[in-house]
CSV table of C-alpha atoms and ligand atoms in Angstrom, one decimal:
chain,number,residue,atom,x,y,z
A,1209,UNK,CA,0.3,-0.4,0.0
A,1210,UNK,CA,1.5,3.3,-0.9
A,1211,UNK,CA,0.9,5.4,2.0
A,1212,UNK,CA,0.2,9.4,0.0
A,1213,UNK,CA,1.6,11.0,-3.2
A,1214,UNK,CA,3.6,11.6,-4.8
A,1215,UNK,CA,3.7,8.3,-5.9
A,1216,UNK,CA,-0.2,7.6,-6.1
A,1217,UNK,CA,-0.4,10.5,-8.8
A,1218,UNK,CA,-2.4,8.4,-11.7
A,1219,UNK,CA,0.7,9.2,-13.9
A,1220,UNK,CA,2.1,6.2,-15.3
A,1221,UNK,CA,5.7,7.2,-15.6
A,1222,UNK,CA,7.9,5.7,-13.4
A,1223,UNK,CA,9.2,8.2,-10.6
A,1224,UNK,CA,12.8,8.9,-10.8
A,1225,UNK,CA,14.5,8.3,-7.2
A,1226,UNK,CA,17.5,7.5,-5.7
A,1227,UNK,CA,17.3,4.2,-3.3
A,1228,UNK,CA,14.8,1.5,-3.5
A,1229,UNK,CA,14.8,-1.2,-0.3
A,1230,UNK,CA,12.5,-4.0,-2.1
A,1231,UNK,CA,11.6,-7.6,-0.8
A,1232,UNK,CA,11.7,-6.0,3.1
A,1233,UNK,CA,10.4,-6.8,6.4
A,1234,UNK,CA,9.3,-3.4,7.5
A,1235,UNK,CA,9.1,-2.4,11.1
A,1236,UNK,CA,7.7,0.9,10.2
A,1237,UNK,CA,7.5,1.9,13.7
A,1238,UNK,CA,4.6,4.3,12.8
A,1239,UNK,CA,1.7,5.6,15.0
A,1240,UNK,CA,0.2,2.4,14.0
A,1241,UNK,CA,2.9,0.5,14.2
A,1242,UNK,CA,2.8,-0.9,11.3
A,1243,UNK,CA,4.6,-3.8,9.9
A,1244,UNK,CA,4.7,-4.2,5.8
A,1245,UNK,CA,6.1,-8.2,5.7
A,1246,UNK,CA,7.0,-8.1,2.0
A,1247,UNK,CA,7.9,-4.4,1.9
A,1248,UNK,CA,9.8,-2.4,-0.3
A,1249,UNK,CA,10.4,1.8,1.1
A,1250,UNK,CA,11.4,4.3,-1.6
A,1251,UNK,CA,13.5,7.6,-1.1
A,1252,UNK,CA,15.0,10.2,-3.4
A,1253,UNK,CA,18.0,12.2,-2.0
A,1254,UNK,CA,17.3,12.2,1.8
A,1255,UNK,CA,13.8,11.8,2.6
A,1256,UNK,CA,11.3,8.5,2.3
A,1257,UNK,CA,8.5,8.7,-0.7
A,1258,UNK,CA,6.5,6.0,-0.6
A,1259,UNK,CA,6.7,2.8,2.0
A,1260,UNK,CA,4.5,-0.7,1.2
A,1261,UNK,CA,4.2,-3.2,-0.9
A,1262,UNK,CA,6.8,-4.5,-3.1
A,1263,UNK,CA,4.1,-5.3,-5.4
A,1264,UNK,CA,2.9,-1.6,-5.1
A,1265,UNK,CA,5.7,0.4,-4.8
A,1266,UNK,CA,8.0,-1.6,-6.9
A,1267,UNK,CA,5.4,-1.1,-9.7
A,1268,UNK,CA,5.6,2.8,-9.7
A,1269,UNK,CA,9.2,3.6,-9.4
A,1270,UNK,CA,12.6,3.7,-11.3
A,1271,UNK,CA,15.6,3.6,-9.2
A,1272,UNK,CA,19.3,4.6,-9.7
A,1273,UNK,CA,19.9,2.2,-6.7
A,1274,UNK,CA,18.5,-1.2,-5.4
A,1275,UNK,CA,18.9,-3.0,-2.6
A,1276,UNK,CA,17.3,-6.4,-1.9
A,1277,UNK,CA,16.6,-7.4,1.4
A,1278,UNK,CA,15.7,-11.0,0.8
A,1279,UNK,CA,12.7,-11.1,3.5
A,1280,UNK,CA,15.2,-9.5,6.1
A,1281,UNK,CA,13.8,-6.8,8.8
A,1282,UNK,CA,14.3,-2.9,7.7
A,1283,UNK,CA,13.9,-0.5,10.7
A,1284,UNK,CA,14.3,2.8,11.3
A,1285,UNK,CA,18.0,3.9,12.4
A,1286,UNK,CA,18.5,3.9,16.3
A,1287,UNK,CA,18.7,6.9,17.9
A,1288,UNK,CA,21.4,6.9,20.4
A,1289,UNK,CA,20.2,9.4,23.5
A,1290,UNK,CA,22.8,9.5,25.7
A,1291,UNK,CA,27.0,9.2,25.1
A,1292,UNK,CA,30.0,10.9,25.1
A,1293,UNK,CA,31.4,10.5,22.2
A,1294,UNK,CA,34.9,11.6,22.5
A,1295,UNK,CA,35.8,9.6,25.6
A,1296,UNK,CA,36.3,6.7,23.5
A,1297,UNK,CA,39.5,7.3,22.3
A,1298,UNK,CA,40.2,6.3,26.3
A,1299,UNK,CA,38.0,3.4,26.4
A,1300,UNK,CA,38.2,0.1,28.4
A,1301,UNK,CA,41.1,2.0,30.2
A,1302,UNK,CA,39.9,2.3,34.3
A,1303,UNK,CA,40.8,-1.2,35.6
A,1304,UNK,CA,37.3,-2.6,37.3
A,1305,UNK,CA,39.5,-2.3,40.5
A,1306,UNK,CA,39.6,1.3,40.4
A,1307,UNK,CA,37.6,3.2,43.1
A,1308,UNK,CA,34.8,5.2,42.1
A,1309,UNK,CA,35.9,8.4,43.7
A,1310,UNK,CA,39.7,8.1,42.8
A,1311,UNK,CA,38.9,7.9,38.7
A,1312,UNK,CA,38.8,11.9,39.0
A,1313,UNK,CA,42.5,11.9,40.3
A,1314,UNK,CA,43.9,8.9,38.3
A,1315,UNK,CA,42.8,9.7,35.5
A,1316,UNK,CA,39.8,11.9,33.9
A,1317,UNK,CA,40.8,15.2,35.3
A,1318,UNK,CA,44.1,14.7,33.7
A,1319,UNK,CA,42.2,13.6,30.7
A,1320,UNK,CA,39.6,16.0,30.4
A,1321,UNK,CA,42.1,19.4,31.1
A,1322,UNK,CA,44.1,17.8,28.4
A,1323,UNK,CA,42.9,16.2,25.5
A,1324,UNK,CA,43.2,18.0,22.2
A,1325,UNK,CA,40.9,18.7,19.5
A,1326,UNK,CA,42.4,16.2,17.3
A,1327,UNK,CA,42.3,13.2,20.0
A,1328,UNK,CA,38.3,14.5,20.7
A,1329,UNK,CA,38.5,13.7,16.5
A,1330,UNK,CA,39.7,10.4,17.3
A,1331,UNK,CA,37.4,9.5,19.7
A,1332,UNK,CA,34.8,10.3,18.3
A,1333,UNK,CA,35.4,9.4,15.1
A,1334,UNK,CA,36.0,5.2,16.8
A,1335,UNK,CA,32.8,6.1,18.4
A,1336,UNK,CA,30.6,6.9,15.2
A,1337,UNK,CA,31.9,4.1,12.7
A,1338,UNK,CA,31.1,1.4,16.1
A,1339,UNK,CA,27.0,3.3,16.1
A,1340,UNK,CA,27.1,3.0,12.1
A,1341,UNK,CA,28.2,-0.4,12.0
A,1342,UNK,CA,25.5,-1.4,15.2
A,1343,UNK,CA,22.8,0.2,13.5
A,1344,UNK,CA,22.7,3.3,15.2
A,1345,UNK,CA,22.1,6.4,13.0
A,1346,UNK,CA,21.5,9.6,15.3
A,1347,UNK,CA,23.5,10.7,18.3
A,1348,UNK,CA,22.7,13.0,21.2
A,1349,UNK,CA,26.2,14.0,22.1
A,1350,UNK,CA,25.7,14.9,25.9
A,1351,UNK,CA,28.1,18.3,25.5
A,1352,UNK,CA,31.4,16.4,26.8
A,1353,UNK,CA,33.6,17.4,23.9
A,1354,UNK,CA,35.6,20.8,24.7
A,1355,UNK,CA,35.5,20.8,20.4
A,1356,UNK,CA,31.8,19.7,19.2
A,1357,UNK,CA,33.4,20.8,15.5
A,1358,UNK,CA,35.6,17.7,16.0
A,1359,UNK,CA,32.8,15.5,16.5
A,1360,UNK,CA,31.0,17.4,14.0
A,1361,UNK,CA,33.7,16.4,11.6
A,1362,UNK,CA,34.1,12.8,12.9
A,1363,UNK,CA,30.4,13.0,12.1
A,1364,UNK,CA,30.4,13.8,8.8
A,1365,UNK,CA,33.6,11.6,7.5
A,1366,UNK,CA,30.9,9.0,8.1
A,1367,UNK,CA,27.5,9.9,7.1
A,1368,UNK,CA,26.2,10.5,10.6
A,1369,UNK,CA,23.0,12.2,11.9
A,1370,UNK,CA,24.5,14.4,15.1
A,1371,UNK,CA,23.1,16.6,17.8
A,1372,UNK,CA,26.0,18.7,19.6
A,1373,UNK,CA,25.8,20.3,22.8
A,1374,UNK,CA,28.1,23.3,23.8
A,1375,UNK,CA,30.9,21.6,26.3
A,1376,UNK,CA,30.3,21.7,30.0
A,1377,UNK,CA,27.8,24.0,30.5
A,1378,UNK,CA,27.7,24.4,34.7
A,1379,UNK,CA,28.3,27.4,37.0
A,1380,UNK,CA,28.6,25.5,40.2
A,1381,UNK,CA,31.5,23.3,38.9
A,1382,UNK,CA,32.5,21.8,42.7
A,1383,UNK,CA,28.8,20.7,43.6
A,1384,UNK,CA,29.6,17.9,41.4
A,1385,UNK,CA,28.9,15.0,43.7
A,1386,UNK,CA,29.4,11.8,41.2
A,1387,UNK,CA,32.5,9.5,42.6
A,1388,UNK,CA,33.7,12.9,44.2
A,1389,UNK,CA,31.1,13.1,47.2
A,1390,UNK,CA,28.9,10.7,48.9
A,1391,UNK,CA,26.2,12.3,51.2
A,1392,UNK,CA,28.0,12.1,54.1
A,1393,UNK,CA,31.5,13.5,52.7
A,1394,UNK,CA,32.1,17.2,52.4
A,1395,UNK,CA,31.8,18.9,49.0
A,1396,UNK,CA,35.8,18.6,47.2
A,1397,UNK,CA,37.0,21.0,44.6
A,1398,UNK,CA,36.4,20.8,41.2
A,1399,UNK,CA,40.2,20.4,39.4
A,1400,UNK,CA,38.4,20.4,36.1
A,1401,UNK,CA,40.1,23.2,34.4
A,1402,UNK,CA,37.6,24.1,31.2
A,1403,UNK,CA,34.4,24.1,32.5
A,1404,UNK,CA,32.5,27.6,33.2
A,1405,UNK,CA,32.9,28.5,36.9
A,1406,UNK,CA,29.9,31.0,37.2
A,1407,UNK,CA,26.7,32.0,35.4
A,1408,UNK,CA,28.4,34.8,32.5
A,1409,UNK,CA,31.0,32.1,31.7
A,1410,UNK,CA,28.4,29.1,31.0
A,1411,UNK,CA,25.7,31.9,29.4
A,1412,UNK,CA,28.5,33.0,27.4
A,1413,UNK,CA,29.7,29.4,26.1
A,1414,UNK,CA,25.3,28.4,25.7
A,1415,UNK,CA,23.8,28.5,22.0
A,1416,UNK,CA,26.9,27.5,19.8
A,1417,UNK,CA,25.2,24.7,18.9
A,1418,UNK,CA,21.9,25.6,17.8
A,1419,UNK,CA,23.6,27.8,15.3
A,1420,UNK,CA,23.4,24.8,13.2
A,1421,UNK,CA,20.0,24.7,12.5
A,1422,UNK,CA,19.8,27.8,10.5
A,1423,UNK,CA,19.9,24.9,7.8
A,1424,UNK,CA,16.9,22.6,7.7
A,1425,UNK,CA,18.6,20.3,6.0
A,1426,UNK,CA,21.5,19.8,8.2
A,1427,UNK,CA,22.8,16.2,9.2
A,1428,UNK,CA,24.3,17.7,12.2
A,1429,UNK,CA,22.2,20.0,14.4
A,1430,UNK,CA,22.7,21.3,17.7
A,1431,UNK,CA,20.6,21.4,21.5
A,1432,UNK,CA,20.9,22.6,24.5
A,1433,UNK,CA,23.5,20.4,26.7
A,1434,UNK,CA,24.0,21.5,30.8
A,1435,UNK,CA,26.0,19.3,32.4
A,1436,UNK,CA,23.5,18.4,35.4
A,1437,UNK,CA,24.1,16.7,38.4
A,1438,UNK,CA,24.2,19.3,40.9
A,1439,UNK,CA,26.5,21.7,38.8
A,1440,UNK,CA,23.6,23.9,37.1
A,1441,UNK,CA,21.6,26.9,39.5
A,1442,UNK,CA,18.0,27.2,39.3
A,1443,UNK,CA,19.2,30.5,37.1
A,1444,UNK,CA,21.0,28.5,34.8
A,1445,UNK,CA,18.6,26.1,34.3
A,1446,UNK,CA,15.8,28.6,33.1
A,1447,UNK,CA,18.1,30.1,31.0
A,1448,UNK,CA,19.0,26.8,29.0
A,1449,UNK,CA,15.2,26.1,29.1
A,1450,UNK,CA,14.2,29.5,27.6
A,1451,UNK,CA,17.0,28.9,25.4
A,1452,UNK,CA,15.5,25.1,24.4
A,1453,UNK,CA,11.5,26.5,24.2
A,1454,UNK,CA,13.2,29.3,22.3
A,1455,UNK,CA,15.1,27.3,19.6
A,1456,UNK,CA,13.1,24.4,19.0
A,1457,UNK,CA,15.6,22.3,20.6
A,1458,UNK,CA,16.0,19.9,23.8
A,1459,UNK,CA,17.2,20.6,26.9
A,1460,UNK,CA,19.4,17.9,27.6
A,1461,UNK,CA,21.2,16.8,31.0
A,1462,UNK,CA,22.4,14.2,33.0
A,1463,UNK,CA,20.3,13.5,36.4
A,1464,UNK,CA,20.5,11.3,38.9
A,1465,UNK,CA,22.9,8.7,37.9
A,1466,UNK,CA,24.0,8.1,41.5
A,1467,UNK,CA,22.7,8.0,44.9
A,1468,UNK,CA,25.8,10.5,45.9
A,1469,UNK,CA,24.8,12.8,43.3
A,1470,UNK,CA,20.4,12.4,43.9
A,1471,UNK,CA,21.2,12.8,47.9
A,1472,UNK,CA,23.3,16.4,47.0
A,1473,UNK,CA,20.3,17.3,45.3
A,1474,UNK,CA,18.0,16.5,47.2
A,1475,UNK,CA,19.5,18.3,49.8
A,1476,UNK,CA,20.5,21.0,48.0
A,1477,UNK,CA,16.5,21.7,46.9
A,1478,UNK,CA,15.3,20.5,50.3
A,1479,UNK,CA,12.6,18.2,48.8
A,1480,UNK,CA,12.5,15.2,45.2
A,1481,UNK,CA,14.7,17.1,43.1
A,1482,UNK,CA,12.4,16.2,40.0
A,1483,UNK,CA,9.4,17.8,42.4
A,1484,UNK,CA,11.1,21.0,42.6
A,1485,UNK,CA,12.3,21.4,39.1
A,1486,UNK,CA,9.2,20.7,37.8
A,1487,UNK,CA,8.1,23.3,40.2
A,1488,UNK,CA,10.6,25.8,38.9
A,1489,UNK,CA,9.3,25.0,35.1
A,1490,UNK,CA,12.3,23.2,34.0
A,1491,UNK,CA,10.7,20.2,32.6
A,1492,UNK,CA,8.6,19.4,29.6
A,1493,UNK,CA,8.2,17.4,26.3
A,1494,UNK,CA,11.5,18.9,24.7
A,1495,UNK,CA,13.7,17.6,28.1
A,1496,UNK,CA,16.1,14.8,28.4
A,1497,UNK,CA,17.0,13.5,31.8
A,1498,UNK,CA,20.4,11.3,30.7
A,1499,UNK,CA,20.0,8.2,33.4
A,1500,UNK,CA,17.3,9.3,35.8
A,1501,UNK,CA,18.3,5.9,38.1
A,1502,UNK,CA,17.2,7.0,41.3
A,1503,UNK,CA,13.5,8.6,41.3
A,1504,UNK,CA,10.9,8.7,43.8
A,1505,UNK,CA,7.4,7.7,43.1
A,1506,UNK,CA,6.3,11.5,43.5
A,1507,UNK,CA,9.3,12.1,40.7
A,1508,UNK,CA,8.2,9.7,38.5
A,1509,UNK,CA,4.3,11.0,38.6
A,1510,UNK,CA,6.1,14.7,37.5
A,1511,UNK,CA,8.0,12.9,34.7
A,1512,UNK,CA,5.1,11.5,33.3
A,1513,UNK,CA,2.8,14.3,33.6
A,1514,UNK,CA,5.3,16.8,32.3
A,1515,UNK,CA,6.0,14.6,28.9
A,1516,UNK,CA,9.9,14.9,30.0
A,1517,UNK,CA,12.0,12.4,28.2
A,1518,UNK,CA,14.5,9.9,30.1
A,1519,UNK,CA,17.9,9.0,28.4
A,1520,UNK,CA,17.7,5.1,30.0
A,1521,UNK,CA,21.7,4.3,30.3
A,1522,UNK,CA,20.8,0.1,31.1
A,1523,UNK,CA,24.2,-0.9,31.6
A,1524,UNK,CA,26.2,2.5,32.4
A,1525,UNK,CA,25.5,2.2,36.2
A,1526,UNK,CA,25.4,-0.9,36.4
A,1527,UNK,CA,29.2,-1.5,35.3
A,1528,UNK,CA,29.9,0.5,38.4
A,1529,UNK,CA,28.6,-1.5,40.6
A,1530,UNK,CA,25.4,0.9,41.4
A,1531,UNK,CA,21.8,0.6,42.1
A,1532,UNK,CA,18.8,2.2,40.1
A,1533,UNK,CA,19.9,0.7,36.3
A,1534,UNK,CA,17.0,-1.9,36.9
A,1535,UNK,CA,15.3,-1.0,39.8
A,1536,UNK,CA,14.7,2.3,38.9
A,1537,UNK,CA,11.3,3.4,37.9
A,1538,UNK,CA,12.0,3.6,34.1
A,1539,UNK,CA,9.9,-0.1,33.5
A,1540,UNK,CA,7.4,1.9,35.6
A,1541,UNK,CA,7.2,5.7,33.9
A,1542,UNK,CA,7.2,3.5,30.2
A,1543,UNK,CA,4.4,1.5,31.0
A,1544,UNK,CA,2.7,5.3,32.7
A,1545,UNK,CA,2.8,6.9,28.8
A,1546,UNK,CA,6.2,8.5,29.5
A,1547,UNK,CA,8.7,8.2,27.0
A,1548,UNK,CA,11.9,6.5,27.5
A,1549,UNK,CA,14.9,6.2,24.8
A,1550,UNK,CA,18.1,4.6,25.0
A,1551,UNK,CA,21.8,5.1,25.4
A,1552,UNK,CA,25.5,3.8,25.9
A,1553,UNK,CA,26.8,6.5,27.9
A,1554,UNK,CA,31.1,6.3,27.1
A,1555,UNK,CA,33.8,3.7,26.6
A,1556,UNK,CA,34.2,2.7,30.1
A,1557,UNK,CA,30.9,2.4,31.1
A,1558,UNK,CA,29.1,0.6,29.0
A,1559,UNK,CA,31.8,0.4,26.7
A,1560,UNK,CA,30.5,-0.5,23.6
A,1561,UNK,CA,28.5,1.6,21.8
A,1562,UNK,CA,25.4,-0.8,20.3
A,1563,UNK,CA,21.9,-0.2,21.2
A,1564,UNK,CA,20.4,-3.0,20.7
A,1565,UNK,CA,23.1,-4.6,23.5
A,1566,UNK,CA,21.3,-1.7,26.0
A,1567,UNK,CA,17.8,-2.7,24.6
A,1568,UNK,CA,18.2,-6.5,25.9
A,1569,UNK,CA,20.3,-5.5,28.9
A,1570,UNK,CA,17.2,-3.0,29.8
A,1571,UNK,CA,14.7,-6.2,28.8
A,1572,UNK,CA,16.5,-8.7,31.0
A,1573,UNK,CA,17.6,-6.4,34.2
A,1574,UNK,CA,13.6,-5.0,34.7
A,1575,UNK,CA,12.5,-8.5,34.2
A,1576,UNK,CA,14.4,-9.7,36.9
A,1577,UNK,CA,14.2,-7.0,38.9
A,1578,UNK,CA,10.7,-6.7,38.9
A,1579,UNK,CA,9.8,-10.6,38.2
A,1580,UNK,CA,7.3,-9.6,35.5
A,1581,UNK,CA,8.1,-11.2,31.9
A,1582,UNK,CA,6.1,-8.2,30.2
A,1583,UNK,CA,8.0,-4.9,32.1
A,1584,UNK,CA,9.4,-4.7,29.2
A,1585,UNK,CA,9.6,-6.4,25.8
A,1586,UNK,CA,11.4,-6.9,22.2
A,1587,UNK,CA,8.4,-4.8,21.0
A,1588,UNK,CA,8.9,-2.1,23.9
A,1589,UNK,CA,12.9,-1.5,23.3
A,1590,UNK,CA,12.5,-1.5,19.6
A,1591,UNK,CA,9.7,1.9,20.2
A,1592,UNK,CA,12.7,3.0,22.7
A,1593,UNK,CA,15.7,3.0,20.4
A,1594,UNK,CA,13.7,4.9,17.6
A,1595,UNK,CA,10.8,6.1,18.1
A,1596,UNK,CA,11.7,6.8,21.8
A,1597,UNK,CA,15.1,8.0,20.8
A,1598,UNK,CA,14.0,10.4,18.0
A,1599,UNK,CA,11.7,12.7,20.4
A,1600,UNK,CA,14.9,12.8,23.3
A,1601,UNK,CA,17.0,13.7,20.5
A,1602,UNK,CA,14.0,16.8,19.2
A,1603,UNK,CA,13.7,14.8,16.0
A,1604,UNK,CA,10.1,13.3,15.8
A,1605,UNK,CA,9.2,15.7,12.8
A,1606,UNK,CA,12.2,14.2,10.9
A,1607,UNK,CA,13.4,10.6,12.1
A,1608,UNK,CA,12.3,7.6,14.4
A,1609,UNK,CA,9.9,5.5,11.7
A,1610,UNK,CA,9.5,4.9,8.2
A,1611,UNK,CA,6.6,7.0,7.3
A,1612,UNK,CA,6.2,9.2,4.0
A,1613,UNK,CA,8.6,12.3,4.4
A,1614,UNK,CA,11.0,11.6,6.9
A,1615,UNK,CA,14.4,11.4,6.5
A,1616,UNK,CA,15.3,7.9,5.3
A,1617,UNK,CA,17.3,6.7,7.5
A,1618,UNK,CA,17.2,2.7,7.8
A,1619,UNK,CA,18.8,-0.5,9.0
A,1620,UNK,CA,18.7,-3.2,6.9
A,1621,UNK,CA,19.7,-6.5,8.4
A,1622,UNK,CA,20.6,-10.3,6.7
A,1623,UNK,CA,18.8,-13.4,7.2
A,1624,UNK,CA,22.2,-14.7,6.5
A,1625,UNK,CA,22.8,-15.1,10.5
A,1626,UNK,CA,21.8,-17.9,12.4
A,1627,UNK,CA,20.0,-15.9,15.4
A,1628,UNK,CA,17.6,-14.5,12.9
A,1629,UNK,CA,16.8,-18.4,11.7
A,1630,UNK,CA,14.4,-19.9,11.8
A,1631,UNK,CA,11.2,-17.3,10.9
A,1632,UNK,CA,9.2,-17.4,13.9
A,1633,UNK,CA,8.7,-14.3,15.5
A,1634,UNK,CA,10.9,-11.4,13.8
A,1635,UNK,CA,10.9,-8.8,16.1
A,1636,UNK,CA,11.8,-11.7,18.7
A,1637,UNK,CA,14.4,-12.6,17.1
A,1638,UNK,CA,16.1,-9.4,15.8
A,1639,UNK,CA,15.5,-8.4,19.7
A,1640,UNK,CA,16.6,-11.4,21.8
A,1641,UNK,CA,18.8,-13.3,19.5
A,1642,UNK,CA,20.7,-11.1,16.7
A,1643,UNK,CA,20.5,-7.6,17.6
A,1644,UNK,CA,23.6,-6.1,16.4
A,1645,UNK,CA,25.2,-8.8,14.6
A,1646,UNK,CA,22.3,-9.2,11.2
A,1647,UNK,CA,22.8,-5.6,10.5
A,1648,UNK,CA,23.7,-5.3,7.0
A,1649,UNK,CA,23.5,-2.0,5.1
A,1650,UNK,CA,22.4,1.2,7.2
A,1651,UNK,CA,21.2,4.3,4.9
A,1652,UNK,CA,21.5,7.7,6.4
A,1653,UNK,CA,19.6,11.0,4.9
A,1654,UNK,CA,19.3,8.8,2.0
A,1655,UNK,CA,22.7,7.6,1.4
A,1656,UNK,CA,23.8,4.2,1.3
A,1657,UNK,CA,27.0,4.5,4.6
A,1658,UNK,CA,27.5,0.7,5.4
A,1659,UNK,CA,26.5,-1.4,2.8
A,1660,UNK,CA,27.1,-5.1,3.0
A,1661,UNK,CA,29.1,-4.5,5.8
A,1662,UNK,CA,31.6,-2.3,4.3
A,1663,UNK,CA,32.1,0.9,4.4
A,1664,UNK,CA,32.9,2.5,0.9
A,1665,UNK,CA,33.4,5.7,1.4
A,1666,UNK,CA,36.5,5.4,3.9
A,1667,UNK,CA,39.4,2.7,4.6
A,1668,UNK,CA,38.1,1.8,7.6
A,1669,UNK,CA,40.6,-1.0,9.0
A,1670,UNK,CA,43.7,2.0,8.8
A,1671,UNK,CA,41.2,4.3,10.4
A,1672,UNK,CA,40.8,2.6,13.6
A,1673,UNK,CA,44.6,1.6,13.7
A,1674,UNK,CA,45.6,4.9,13.4
A,1675,UNK,CA,43.1,5.8,16.6
A,1676,UNK,CA,44.6,3.2,18.4
A,1677,UNK,CA,48.0,4.8,17.9
A,1678,UNK,CA,46.2,8.2,18.1
A,1679,UNK,CA,45.0,6.9,21.9
A,1680,UNK,CA,48.7,5.5,22.8
A,1681,UNK,CA,50.0,8.7,22.0
A,1682,UNK,CA,47.6,10.7,24.3
A,1683,UNK,CA,47.8,8.7,27.3
A,1684,UNK,CA,51.6,9.1,27.3
A,1685,UNK,CA,51.7,12.6,26.8
A,1686,UNK,CA,48.7,13.3,29.5
A,1687,UNK,CA,50.7,10.1,32.0
A,1688,UNK,CA,47.5,8.4,32.5
A,1689,UNK,CA,47.8,4.4,31.4
A,1690,UNK,CA,45.7,1.4,31.8
A,1691,UNK,CA,46.9,-1.6,33.2
A,1692,UNK,CA,45.3,-5.1,34.1
A,1693,UNK,CA,42.3,-5.3,36.9
A,1694,UNK,CA,44.0,-6.3,40.4
A,1695,UNK,CA,44.5,-10.0,40.7
A,1696,UNK,CA,41.1,-11.7,42.2
A,1697,UNK,CA,42.2,-15.2,43.8
A,1698,UNK,CA,39.1,-17.0,43.2
A,1699,UNK,CA,38.0,-19.9,45.5
A,1700,UNK,CA,39.3,-18.2,49.2
A,1701,UNK,CA,36.1,-15.8,50.2
A,1702,UNK,CA,32.7,-16.9,51.6
A,1703,UNK,CA,30.1,-16.9,49.8
B,1312,LIG,ZN1,26.8,10.3,31.0
């Protein structure tokens, strides 16, 4: 079924288009969640111009390029809704036995104060190559690259959609609680030298990335990112929210990652932090909160009522042994009608950038914690990763579903993978068994970026080797290093 013009105009002549995806098991993720078993997607330029059965669509068009999905699932590109792209340059460097309170003094301070633009470019390039390979076509960067232009350059090289933020917007850097203070410990002085120190410095730095939105067709756009976790005054949060409102973008910030930062915010506000922010007018449908692991019932309710988005990183806090990723209220918010998107955070928190793996972690963790198999299902996480992510990134009008008029961000799988066989239920097999293993080709903004597992427009192995060299050189330059985990003696502890 063709959904609408221009292809059902009555003209007999086939329409010339740039790309036709044929014989696809199309998971449209549209409002009706239509599935077209032998479907086709017609793309012209950057946009989808027809979606329907293969018979109907292919009869109407003549495409300069055709991809035959041979019955495999095709779905909208996944959206990575919370990440720090440039941190991939030291992925895996933090040993499992480094105390959370020491990561800044032993590693992160030196990195954050010393990383240069070229290193941020290479870290981002690694992250972006990895994301596209895993079926992610868009990411919301959490305002953590000192040189957003470097991230933009990397995204442009690969051809990935990116939504960037200005770097480290905060006006109370010393209030940063994560890892540095417990609820009982005294606050420590921030040693980060490149963050704003007061509201004047923060507001001068704010708003530059949204200038990218002047071009309505831009692949790389901007949003308003604030660091969060207690580092922004109420005044700065209100300025940032107004800027997001006025510019039609999202306000994105970390929130309630750990018990310590949540407790610090509770003490500062003398109230549940999100209840307080809702009263202030900071929450709304264009606000995206990264993590939100430690919410009360009242905060769950204000998230749902306000329409704020949660960018859930199921693996991030769990990797550090912190509670809340699975025992928090993400599933309750989702089932209550709130919006949840998925994110991988960074190269030493989830370590890999694969939204499919976050999706499976979300399912397993939540089911275990709740004892309810229906707490989150395969269909739920596919919605979170596509439509949910598009909304969290402020791009619902452009991406998140396969519909006429939307940008052509498509993931085409292959059935030549054991994990998608037999063809019992395509969605369950995709989410529970295959994940990104069956990603075969990826289209972003109408361009075939990854084709049959290969990037045709750059030498991927050479780039990866260069990135590894760059990482080694950076760590030597900054005097930071990676070491193996401390030796563990098995069989001696009382369990
Ligand atoms: Zn983060």
